[in-house]
Short mmCIF file of C-alpha atoms in Angstrom, two decimals:
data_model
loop_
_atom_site.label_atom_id
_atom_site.label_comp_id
_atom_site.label_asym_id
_atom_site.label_seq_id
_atom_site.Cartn_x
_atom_site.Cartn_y
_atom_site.Cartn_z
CA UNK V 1 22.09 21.80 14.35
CA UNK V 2 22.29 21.71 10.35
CA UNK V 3 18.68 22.27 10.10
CA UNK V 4 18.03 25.27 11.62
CA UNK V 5 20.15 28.45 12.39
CA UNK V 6 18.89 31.24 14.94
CA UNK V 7 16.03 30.17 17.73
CA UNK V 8 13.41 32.57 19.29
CA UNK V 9 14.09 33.76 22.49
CA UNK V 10 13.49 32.03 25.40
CA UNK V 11 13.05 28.56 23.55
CA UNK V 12 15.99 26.10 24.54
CA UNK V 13 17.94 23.14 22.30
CA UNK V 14 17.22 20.17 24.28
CA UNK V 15 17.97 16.59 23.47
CA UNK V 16 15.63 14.20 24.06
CA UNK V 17 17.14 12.05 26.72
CA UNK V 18 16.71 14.92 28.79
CA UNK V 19 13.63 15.57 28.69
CA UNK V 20 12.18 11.88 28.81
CA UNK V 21 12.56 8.09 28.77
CA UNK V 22 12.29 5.63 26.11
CA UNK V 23 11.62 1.52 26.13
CA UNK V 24 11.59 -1.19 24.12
CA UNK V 25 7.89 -3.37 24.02
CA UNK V 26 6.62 -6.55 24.81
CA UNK V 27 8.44 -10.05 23.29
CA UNK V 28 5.39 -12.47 23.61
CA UNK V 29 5.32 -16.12 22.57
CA UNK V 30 2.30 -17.36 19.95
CA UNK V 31 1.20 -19.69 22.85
CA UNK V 32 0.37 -15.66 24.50
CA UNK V 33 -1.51 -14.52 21.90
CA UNK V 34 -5.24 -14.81 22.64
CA UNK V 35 -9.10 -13.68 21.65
CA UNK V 36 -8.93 -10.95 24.70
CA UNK V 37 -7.14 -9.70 27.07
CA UNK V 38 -4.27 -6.94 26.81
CA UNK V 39 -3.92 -5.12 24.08
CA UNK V 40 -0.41 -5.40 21.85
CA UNK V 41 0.03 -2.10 20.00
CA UNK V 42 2.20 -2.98 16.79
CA UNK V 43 3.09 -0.73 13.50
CA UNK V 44 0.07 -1.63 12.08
CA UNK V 45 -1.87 0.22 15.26
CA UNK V 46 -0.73 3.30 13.67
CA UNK V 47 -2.18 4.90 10.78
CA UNK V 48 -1.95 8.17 9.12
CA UNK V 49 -0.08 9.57 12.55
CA UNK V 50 -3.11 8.15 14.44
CA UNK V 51 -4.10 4.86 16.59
CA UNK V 52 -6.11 2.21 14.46
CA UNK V 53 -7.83 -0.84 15.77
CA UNK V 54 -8.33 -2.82 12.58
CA UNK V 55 -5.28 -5.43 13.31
CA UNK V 56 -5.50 -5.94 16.53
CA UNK V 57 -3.66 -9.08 18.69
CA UNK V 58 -4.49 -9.31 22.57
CA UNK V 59 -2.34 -11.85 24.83
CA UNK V 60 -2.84 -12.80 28.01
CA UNK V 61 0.10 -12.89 30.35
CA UNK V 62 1.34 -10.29 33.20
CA UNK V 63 2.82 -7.20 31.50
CA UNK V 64 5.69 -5.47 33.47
CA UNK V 65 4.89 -2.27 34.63
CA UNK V 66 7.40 0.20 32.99
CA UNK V 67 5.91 -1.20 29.46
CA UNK V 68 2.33 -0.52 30.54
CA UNK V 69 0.70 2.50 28.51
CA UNK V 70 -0.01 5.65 29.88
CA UNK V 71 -1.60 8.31 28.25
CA UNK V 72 0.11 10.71 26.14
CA UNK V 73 3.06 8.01 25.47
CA UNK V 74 4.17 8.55 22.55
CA UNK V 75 3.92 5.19 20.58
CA UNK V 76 7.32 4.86 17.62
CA UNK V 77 7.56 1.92 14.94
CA UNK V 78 11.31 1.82 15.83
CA UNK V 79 11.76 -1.84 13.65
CA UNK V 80 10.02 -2.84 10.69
CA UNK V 81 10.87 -4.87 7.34
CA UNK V 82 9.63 -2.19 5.17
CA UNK V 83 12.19 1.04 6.01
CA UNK V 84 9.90 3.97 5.14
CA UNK V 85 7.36 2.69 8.28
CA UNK V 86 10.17 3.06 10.61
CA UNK V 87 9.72 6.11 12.48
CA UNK V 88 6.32 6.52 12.18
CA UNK V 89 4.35 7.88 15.74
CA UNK V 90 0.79 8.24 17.21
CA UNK V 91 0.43 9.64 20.61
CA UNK V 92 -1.12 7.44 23.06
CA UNK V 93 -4.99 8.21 23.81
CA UNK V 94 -6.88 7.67 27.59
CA UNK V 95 -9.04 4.92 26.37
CA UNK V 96 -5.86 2.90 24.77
CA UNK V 97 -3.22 3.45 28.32
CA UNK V 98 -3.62 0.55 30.16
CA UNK V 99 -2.28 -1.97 27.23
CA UNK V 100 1.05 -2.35 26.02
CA UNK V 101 3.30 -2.58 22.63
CA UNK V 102 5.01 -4.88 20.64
CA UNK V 103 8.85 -5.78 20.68
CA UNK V 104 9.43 -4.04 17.56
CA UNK V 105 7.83 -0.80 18.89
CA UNK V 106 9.27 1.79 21.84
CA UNK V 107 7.80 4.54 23.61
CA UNK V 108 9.05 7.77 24.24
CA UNK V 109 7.08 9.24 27.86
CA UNK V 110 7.95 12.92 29.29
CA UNK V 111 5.97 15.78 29.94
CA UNK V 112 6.38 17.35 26.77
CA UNK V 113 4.55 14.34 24.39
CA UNK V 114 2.02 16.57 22.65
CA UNK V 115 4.31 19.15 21.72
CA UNK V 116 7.16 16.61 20.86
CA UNK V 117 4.42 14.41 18.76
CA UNK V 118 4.33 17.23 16.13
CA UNK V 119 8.25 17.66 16.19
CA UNK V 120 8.26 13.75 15.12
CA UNK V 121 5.86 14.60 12.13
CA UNK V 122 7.92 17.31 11.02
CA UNK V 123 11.17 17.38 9.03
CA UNK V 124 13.21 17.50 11.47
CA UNK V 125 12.59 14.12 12.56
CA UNK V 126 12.73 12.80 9.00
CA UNK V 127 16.20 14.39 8.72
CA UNK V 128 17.29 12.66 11.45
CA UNK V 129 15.98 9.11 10.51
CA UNK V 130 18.35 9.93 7.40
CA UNK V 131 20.99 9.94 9.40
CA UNK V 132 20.24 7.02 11.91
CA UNK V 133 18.82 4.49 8.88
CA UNK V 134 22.00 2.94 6.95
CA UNK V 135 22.58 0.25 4.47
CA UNK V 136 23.56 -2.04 7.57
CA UNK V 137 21.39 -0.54 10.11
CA UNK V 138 17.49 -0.56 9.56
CA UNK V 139 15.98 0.56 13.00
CA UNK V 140 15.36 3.26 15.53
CA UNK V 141 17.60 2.42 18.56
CA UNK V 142 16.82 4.03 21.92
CA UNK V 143 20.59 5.65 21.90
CA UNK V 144 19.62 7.61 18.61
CA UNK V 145 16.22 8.62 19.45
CA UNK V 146 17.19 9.63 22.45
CA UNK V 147 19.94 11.50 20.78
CA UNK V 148 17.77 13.61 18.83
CA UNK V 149 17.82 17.52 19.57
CA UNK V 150 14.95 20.06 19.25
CA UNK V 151 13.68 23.13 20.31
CA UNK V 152 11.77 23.75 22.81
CA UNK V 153 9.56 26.52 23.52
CA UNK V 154 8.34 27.67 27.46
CA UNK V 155 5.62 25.36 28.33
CA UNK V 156 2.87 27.84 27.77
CA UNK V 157 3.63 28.37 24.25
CA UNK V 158 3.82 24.86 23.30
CA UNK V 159 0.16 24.80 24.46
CA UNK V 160 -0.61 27.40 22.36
CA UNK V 161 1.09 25.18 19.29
CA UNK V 162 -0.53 22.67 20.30
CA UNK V 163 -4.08 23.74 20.28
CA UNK V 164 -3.17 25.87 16.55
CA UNK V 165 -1.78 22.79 15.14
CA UNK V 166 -4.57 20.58 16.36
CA UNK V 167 -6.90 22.84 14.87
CA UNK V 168 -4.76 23.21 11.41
CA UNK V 169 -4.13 19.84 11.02
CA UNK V 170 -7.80 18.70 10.91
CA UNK V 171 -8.59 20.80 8.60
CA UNK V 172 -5.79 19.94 6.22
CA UNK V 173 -6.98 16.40 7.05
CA UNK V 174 -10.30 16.72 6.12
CA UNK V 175 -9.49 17.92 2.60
CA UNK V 176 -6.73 15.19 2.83
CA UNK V 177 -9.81 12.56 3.20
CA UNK V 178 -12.27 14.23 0.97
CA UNK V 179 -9.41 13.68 -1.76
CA UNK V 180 -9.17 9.70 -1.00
CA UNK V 181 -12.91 9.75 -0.79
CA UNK V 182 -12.99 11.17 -4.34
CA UNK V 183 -10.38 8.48 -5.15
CA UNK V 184 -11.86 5.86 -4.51
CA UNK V 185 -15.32 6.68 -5.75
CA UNK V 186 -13.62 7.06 -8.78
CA UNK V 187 -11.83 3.58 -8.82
CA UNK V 188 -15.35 2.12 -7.88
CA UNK V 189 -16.67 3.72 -11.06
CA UNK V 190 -13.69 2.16 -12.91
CA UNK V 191 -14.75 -1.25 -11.98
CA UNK V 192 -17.99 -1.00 -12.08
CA UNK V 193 -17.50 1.05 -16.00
CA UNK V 194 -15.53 -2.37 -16.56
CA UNK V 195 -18.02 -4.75 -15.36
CA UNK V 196 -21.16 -3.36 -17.07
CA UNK V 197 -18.88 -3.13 -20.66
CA UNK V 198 -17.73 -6.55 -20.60
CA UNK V 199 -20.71 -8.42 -20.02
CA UNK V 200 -23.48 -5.63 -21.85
CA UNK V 201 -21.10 -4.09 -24.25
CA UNK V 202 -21.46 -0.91 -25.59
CA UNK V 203 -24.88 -1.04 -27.35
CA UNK V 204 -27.78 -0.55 -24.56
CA UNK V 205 -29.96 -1.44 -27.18
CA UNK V 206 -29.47 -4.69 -27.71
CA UNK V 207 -31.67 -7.81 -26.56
CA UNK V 208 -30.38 -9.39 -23.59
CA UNK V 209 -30.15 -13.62 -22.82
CA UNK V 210 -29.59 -15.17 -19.19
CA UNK V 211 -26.19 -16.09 -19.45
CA UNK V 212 -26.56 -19.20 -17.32
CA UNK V 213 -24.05 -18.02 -14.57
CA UNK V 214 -25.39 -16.34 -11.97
CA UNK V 215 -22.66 -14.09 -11.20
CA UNK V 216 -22.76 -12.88 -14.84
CA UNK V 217 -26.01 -11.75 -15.18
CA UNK V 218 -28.13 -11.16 -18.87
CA UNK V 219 -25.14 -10.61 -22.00
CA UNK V 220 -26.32 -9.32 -25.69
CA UNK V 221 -28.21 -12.11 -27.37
CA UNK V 222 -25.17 -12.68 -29.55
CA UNK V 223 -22.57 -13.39 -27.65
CA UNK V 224 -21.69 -16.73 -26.39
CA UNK V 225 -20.42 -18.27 -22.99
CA UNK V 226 -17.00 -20.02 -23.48
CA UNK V 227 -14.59 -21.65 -21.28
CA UNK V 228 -11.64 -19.54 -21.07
CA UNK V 229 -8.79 -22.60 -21.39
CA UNK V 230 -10.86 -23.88 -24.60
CA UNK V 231 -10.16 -21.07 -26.70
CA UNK V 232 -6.23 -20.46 -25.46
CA UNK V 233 -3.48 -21.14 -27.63
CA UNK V 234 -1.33 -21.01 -24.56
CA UNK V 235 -1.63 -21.24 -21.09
CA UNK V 236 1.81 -20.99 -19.29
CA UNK V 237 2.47 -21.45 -15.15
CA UNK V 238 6.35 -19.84 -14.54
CA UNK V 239 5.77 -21.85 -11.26
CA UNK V 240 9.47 -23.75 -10.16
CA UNK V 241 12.64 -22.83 -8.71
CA UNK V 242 13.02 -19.54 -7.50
CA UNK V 243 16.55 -17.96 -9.88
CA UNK V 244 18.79 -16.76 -8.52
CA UNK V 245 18.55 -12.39 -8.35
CA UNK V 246 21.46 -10.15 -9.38
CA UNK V 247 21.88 -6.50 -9.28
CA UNK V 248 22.09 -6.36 -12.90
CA UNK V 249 20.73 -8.01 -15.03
CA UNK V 250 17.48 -9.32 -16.95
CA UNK V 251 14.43 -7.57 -15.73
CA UNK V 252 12.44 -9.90 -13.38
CA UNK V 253 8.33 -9.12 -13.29
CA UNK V 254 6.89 -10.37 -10.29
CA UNK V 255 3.61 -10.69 -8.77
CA UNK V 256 4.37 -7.11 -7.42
CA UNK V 257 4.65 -5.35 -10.35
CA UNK V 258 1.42 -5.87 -12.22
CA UNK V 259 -1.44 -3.76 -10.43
CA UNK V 260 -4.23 -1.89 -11.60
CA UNK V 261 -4.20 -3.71 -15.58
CA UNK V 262 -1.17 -2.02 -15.67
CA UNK V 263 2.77 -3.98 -15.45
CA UNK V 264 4.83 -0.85 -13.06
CA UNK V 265 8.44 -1.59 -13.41
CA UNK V 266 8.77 0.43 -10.24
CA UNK V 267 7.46 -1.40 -7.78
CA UNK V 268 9.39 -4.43 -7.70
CA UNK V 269 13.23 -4.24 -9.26
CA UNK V 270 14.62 -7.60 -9.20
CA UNK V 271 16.96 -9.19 -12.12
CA UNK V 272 18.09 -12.39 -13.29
CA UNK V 273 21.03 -13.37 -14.78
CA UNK V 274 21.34 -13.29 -19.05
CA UNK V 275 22.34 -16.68 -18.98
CA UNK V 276 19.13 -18.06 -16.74
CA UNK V 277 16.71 -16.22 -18.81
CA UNK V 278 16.01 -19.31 -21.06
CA UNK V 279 15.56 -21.82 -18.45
CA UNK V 280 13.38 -19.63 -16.59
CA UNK V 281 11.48 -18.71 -20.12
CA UNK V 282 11.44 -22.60 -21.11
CA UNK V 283 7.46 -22.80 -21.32
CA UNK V 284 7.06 -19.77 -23.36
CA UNK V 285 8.42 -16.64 -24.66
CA UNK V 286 6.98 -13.56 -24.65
CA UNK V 287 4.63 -12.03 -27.35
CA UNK V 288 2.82 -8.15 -26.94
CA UNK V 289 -0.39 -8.28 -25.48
CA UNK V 290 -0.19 -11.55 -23.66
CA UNK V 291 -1.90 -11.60 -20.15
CA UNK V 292 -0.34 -11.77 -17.39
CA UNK V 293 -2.31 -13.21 -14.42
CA UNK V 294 -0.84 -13.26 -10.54
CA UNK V 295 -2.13 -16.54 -8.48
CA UNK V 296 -0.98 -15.22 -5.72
CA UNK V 297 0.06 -12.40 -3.19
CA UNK V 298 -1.77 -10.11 -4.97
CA UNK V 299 -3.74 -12.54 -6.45
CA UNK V 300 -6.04 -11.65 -9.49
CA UNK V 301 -4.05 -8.54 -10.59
CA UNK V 302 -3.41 -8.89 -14.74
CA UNK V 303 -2.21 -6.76 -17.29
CA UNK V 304 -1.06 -7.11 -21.03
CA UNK V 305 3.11 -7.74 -22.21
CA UNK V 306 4.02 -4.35 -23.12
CA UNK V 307 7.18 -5.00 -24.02
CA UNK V 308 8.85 -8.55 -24.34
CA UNK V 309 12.15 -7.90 -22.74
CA UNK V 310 11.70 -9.76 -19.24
CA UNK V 311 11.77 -12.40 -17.04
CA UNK V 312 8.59 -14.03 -15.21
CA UNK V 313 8.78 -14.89 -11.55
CA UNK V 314 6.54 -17.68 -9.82
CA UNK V 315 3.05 -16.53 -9.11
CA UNK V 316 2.65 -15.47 -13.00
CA UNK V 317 0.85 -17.21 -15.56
CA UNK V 318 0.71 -15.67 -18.91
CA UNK V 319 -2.80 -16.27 -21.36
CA UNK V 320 -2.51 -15.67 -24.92
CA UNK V 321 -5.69 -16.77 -27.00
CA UNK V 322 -6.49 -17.84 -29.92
CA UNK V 323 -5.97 -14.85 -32.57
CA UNK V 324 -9.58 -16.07 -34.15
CA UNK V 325 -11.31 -16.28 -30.86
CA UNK V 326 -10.29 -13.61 -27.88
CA UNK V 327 -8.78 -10.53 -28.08
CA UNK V 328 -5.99 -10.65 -25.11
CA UNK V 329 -7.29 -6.84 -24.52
CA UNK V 330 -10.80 -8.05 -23.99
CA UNK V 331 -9.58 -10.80 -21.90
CA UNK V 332 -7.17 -8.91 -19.48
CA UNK V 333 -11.00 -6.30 -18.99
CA UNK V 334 -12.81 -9.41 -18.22
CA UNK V 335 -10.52 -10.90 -15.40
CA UNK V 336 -10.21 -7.39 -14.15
CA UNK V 337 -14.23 -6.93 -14.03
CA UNK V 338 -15.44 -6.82 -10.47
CA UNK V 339 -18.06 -9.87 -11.20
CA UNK V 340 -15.01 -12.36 -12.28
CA UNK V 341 -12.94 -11.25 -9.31
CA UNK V 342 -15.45 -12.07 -6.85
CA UNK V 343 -16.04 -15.77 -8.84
CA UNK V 344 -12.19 -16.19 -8.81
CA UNK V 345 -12.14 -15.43 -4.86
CA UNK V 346 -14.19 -18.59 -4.24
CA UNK V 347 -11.71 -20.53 -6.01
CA UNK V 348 -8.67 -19.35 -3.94
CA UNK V 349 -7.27 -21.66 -1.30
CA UNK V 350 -4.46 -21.02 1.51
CA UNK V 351 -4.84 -19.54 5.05
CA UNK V 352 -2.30 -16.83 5.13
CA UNK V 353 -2.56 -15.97 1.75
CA UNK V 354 -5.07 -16.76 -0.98
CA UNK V 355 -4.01 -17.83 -3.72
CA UNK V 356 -5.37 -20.14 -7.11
CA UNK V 357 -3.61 -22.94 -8.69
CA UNK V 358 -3.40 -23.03 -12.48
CA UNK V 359 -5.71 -26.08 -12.55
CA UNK V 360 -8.21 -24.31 -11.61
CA UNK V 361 -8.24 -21.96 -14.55
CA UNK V 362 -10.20 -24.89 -16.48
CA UNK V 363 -13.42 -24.13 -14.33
CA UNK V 364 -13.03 -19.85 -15.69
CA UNK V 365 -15.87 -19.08 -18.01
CA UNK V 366 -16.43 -15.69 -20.03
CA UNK V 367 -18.85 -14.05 -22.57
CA UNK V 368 -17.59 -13.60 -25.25
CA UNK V 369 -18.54 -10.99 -28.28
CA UNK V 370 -17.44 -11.25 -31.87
CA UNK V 371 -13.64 -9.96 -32.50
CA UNK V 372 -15.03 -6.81 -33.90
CA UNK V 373 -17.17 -6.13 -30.74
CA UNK V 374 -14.43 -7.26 -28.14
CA UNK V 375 -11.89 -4.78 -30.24
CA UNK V 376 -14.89 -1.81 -30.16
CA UNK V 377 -14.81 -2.47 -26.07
CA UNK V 378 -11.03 -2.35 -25.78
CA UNK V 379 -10.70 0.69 -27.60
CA UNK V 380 -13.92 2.33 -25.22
CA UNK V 381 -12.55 1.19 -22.27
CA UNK V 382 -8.71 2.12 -23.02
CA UNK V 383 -9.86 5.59 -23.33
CA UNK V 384 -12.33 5.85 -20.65
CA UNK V 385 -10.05 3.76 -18.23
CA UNK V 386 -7.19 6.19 -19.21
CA UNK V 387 -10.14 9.55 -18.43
CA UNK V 388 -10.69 7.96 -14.82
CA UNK V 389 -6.32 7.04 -14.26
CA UNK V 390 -6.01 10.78 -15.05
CA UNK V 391 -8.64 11.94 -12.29
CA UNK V 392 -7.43 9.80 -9.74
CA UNK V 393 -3.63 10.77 -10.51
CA UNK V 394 -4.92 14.39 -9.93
CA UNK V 395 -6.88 13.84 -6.55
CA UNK V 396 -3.63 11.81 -5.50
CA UNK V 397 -1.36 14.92 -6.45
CA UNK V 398 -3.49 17.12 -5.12
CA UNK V 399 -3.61 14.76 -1.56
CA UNK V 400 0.07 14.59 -1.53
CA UNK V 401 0.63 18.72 -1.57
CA UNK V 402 -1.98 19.02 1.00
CA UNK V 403 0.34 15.86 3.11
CA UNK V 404 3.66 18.23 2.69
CA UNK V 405 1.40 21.79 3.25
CA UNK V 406 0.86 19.81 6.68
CA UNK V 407 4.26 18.88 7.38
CA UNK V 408 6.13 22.03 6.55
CA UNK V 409 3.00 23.84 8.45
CA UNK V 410 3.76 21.73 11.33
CA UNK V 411 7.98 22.10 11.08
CA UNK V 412 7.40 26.25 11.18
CA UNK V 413 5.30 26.36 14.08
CA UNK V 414 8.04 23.82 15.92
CA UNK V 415 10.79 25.87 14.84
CA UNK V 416 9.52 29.19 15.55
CA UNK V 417 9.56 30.56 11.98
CA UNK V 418 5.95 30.82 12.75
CA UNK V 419 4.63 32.10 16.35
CA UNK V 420 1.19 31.82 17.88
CA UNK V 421 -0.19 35.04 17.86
CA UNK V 422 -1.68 35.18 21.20
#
């Protein structure tokens, strides 16, 4: 074995298939699925390396025996359509046996579960999945798993692993939680810094007026209500046929890739070819600072141009307004405010996912301040906004050691570099 070299004494290298058995799930119809009955454990079901019950689908039909839960199963996302869930694992609790899993799931069942649980949450499974997981080949098969070699300590001393690890783990957890907590406290100030700015601005002085829309609330006495659309100079929907993507190419921003006010080249990396790129740009070029707007899956996420060198997908409509009228800075703070969210949410339509047509954009209103004002609030909130992205990036680092502290804590103890101390 490449990832380890000598072995404590009296541990063993076993492979899997000889210390247990592994199955495929449940391949249910939609006429199946229903409000009750037995529970269908999918990838979703697992979270953070633990059963969660906030997607939940029940059917009702007679479930073969061998695929019925049991406790301590070991429950593995062996298919998926996004690669890095594949693999993940949650050991099967008493109050969940009794249900079964999904088609795209297996479960491994031996004797050893609680000790082998933490061996799948260490390295060594993850070098392993490196090795299964191809360009062609994007799933756990039973063969592989069962392929897999570890070590195995006597049964006593995987106890004692056991219980240390349990007791490790929740602690790193809870720090690993308090950190999210912080983050997200943090992204609710955000907004909520947003929402106030944009619709109170920055003197607390000033004499308020009712706005006339509820969901706005009182603005400063001198600013004015206007109908986005009416003070646009352009308004352009990239909506039409999908181009065709290349592996290199022109740059392709998609719904994906604006999040947070921000346009991350990262998390989307589609092209187009040169030649398309003025078809698909036919309704309107690019200028800095223009907004860009998602309608749908994410919808409402917006951010300004920051550079002018890309392609726009479907799902993107750009704003730019009038240069005597709306600062496209002040504009892409106002769509992101939490107040004009929840407004655009009751003008989404679609069942699977929400989404607002362009025509609809007609019905957006927003205060508006003199130029001077809405540049004074841009230049506030780019530096606060840019304070709070720095805190959160730090609680998020700061998670993400404590996430590998766990997993090389965990790969020691299963390895033997580290023994219980009895």
């Amino acid at each position: 074995m490449s990832w380890i070299s000598d072995i404590p004494t009296g541990w063993e290298v076993k492979r899997l298939k000889y210390l247990g058995t592994a199955r495929n799930g449940l391949t249910y119809a939609p006429e199946d699925v229903a409000t009750e009955g037995i529970l269908v454990l999918r990838s979703s079901n697992i979270q953070n390396d633990e059963l969660a019950f906030e997607d939940n689908v029940y059917v009702n039909m007679r479930i073969p025996r061998e695929i019925v839960l049991q406790e301590n199963d070991l429950l593995i996302c062996s298919r998926n359509g996004s690669r890095e869930l594949i693999g993940k694992c949650a050991l099967i609790d008493k109050e969940t046996a009794g249900n079964t899993y999904g088609a795209f799931m297996c479960v491994y069942r031996s004797l050893y579960n609680p000790f082998i649980h933490y061996v799948m949450l260490s390295d060594i499974f993850n070098y392993y999945l490196g090795t299964f997981l191809t360009s062609t080949i994007n799933q756990l098969t039973n063969a592989n798993l069962l392929n897999i070699e570890i070590l195995l300590p006597p049964i006593t001393e995987q106890r004692a692993i056991v219980s240390l690890l349990d007791d490790l783990c929740c602690q790193v957890d809870g720090i690993i939680t308090d950190l999210e907590k912080q983050v997200e406290i943090l992204k609710q100030y955000k907004k909520a810094l947003i929402t106030e700015t944009v619709t109170k601005g920055l003197d607390k002085t000033a004499s308020l007026k009712d706005s006339g829309i509820g969901w706005v609330g009182e603005i400063p006495e001198t600013w004015e209500i206007i109908r986005i659309t009416k003070y646009l100079e352009s308004l352009v929907d990239y909506r039409g046929k999908t181009p065709e993507k290349v592996d290199d190419g022109v740059f392709l921003v998609t719904a994906r890739n604006i999040k947070d006010g921000k346009i991350d080249y990262t998390l989307s990396q589609e092209y187009v070819r040169e030649q398309d790129y003025s078809n698909i740009m036919r309704r309107g070029s690019l200028e800095l600072g223009d907004v860009l707007f998602t309608t749908e899956a994410p919808m409402g996420e917006v951010a300004n141009v920051d550079r002018t060198d890309f392609a726009l997908a479907q799902r993107v409509v750009k704003f730019r307004g009038r240069k005597n009228k709306i600062n496209n800075y002040f504009l892409k703070y106002w769509l992101m405010s939490s107040g004009f969210q929840s407004f655009l949410s009751t003008q989404a339509t679609g069942s699977t996912a929400l989404g607002v047509a362009a025509s609809r954009f007609g019905f957006f209103k927003m205060p508006c301040p003199s130029l001077g004002e809405q540049a004074a609030i841009v230049e506030y909130l780019d530096r606060k906004c840019a304070e709070t992205d720095d805190l959160i990036a730090e609680k998020q680092r700061a998670a993400d050691v404590m996430r590998q502290y766990k997993k090389s804590l965990i790969y020691e103890y299963v390895t033997g570099k580290k023994r219980v101390v009895s």
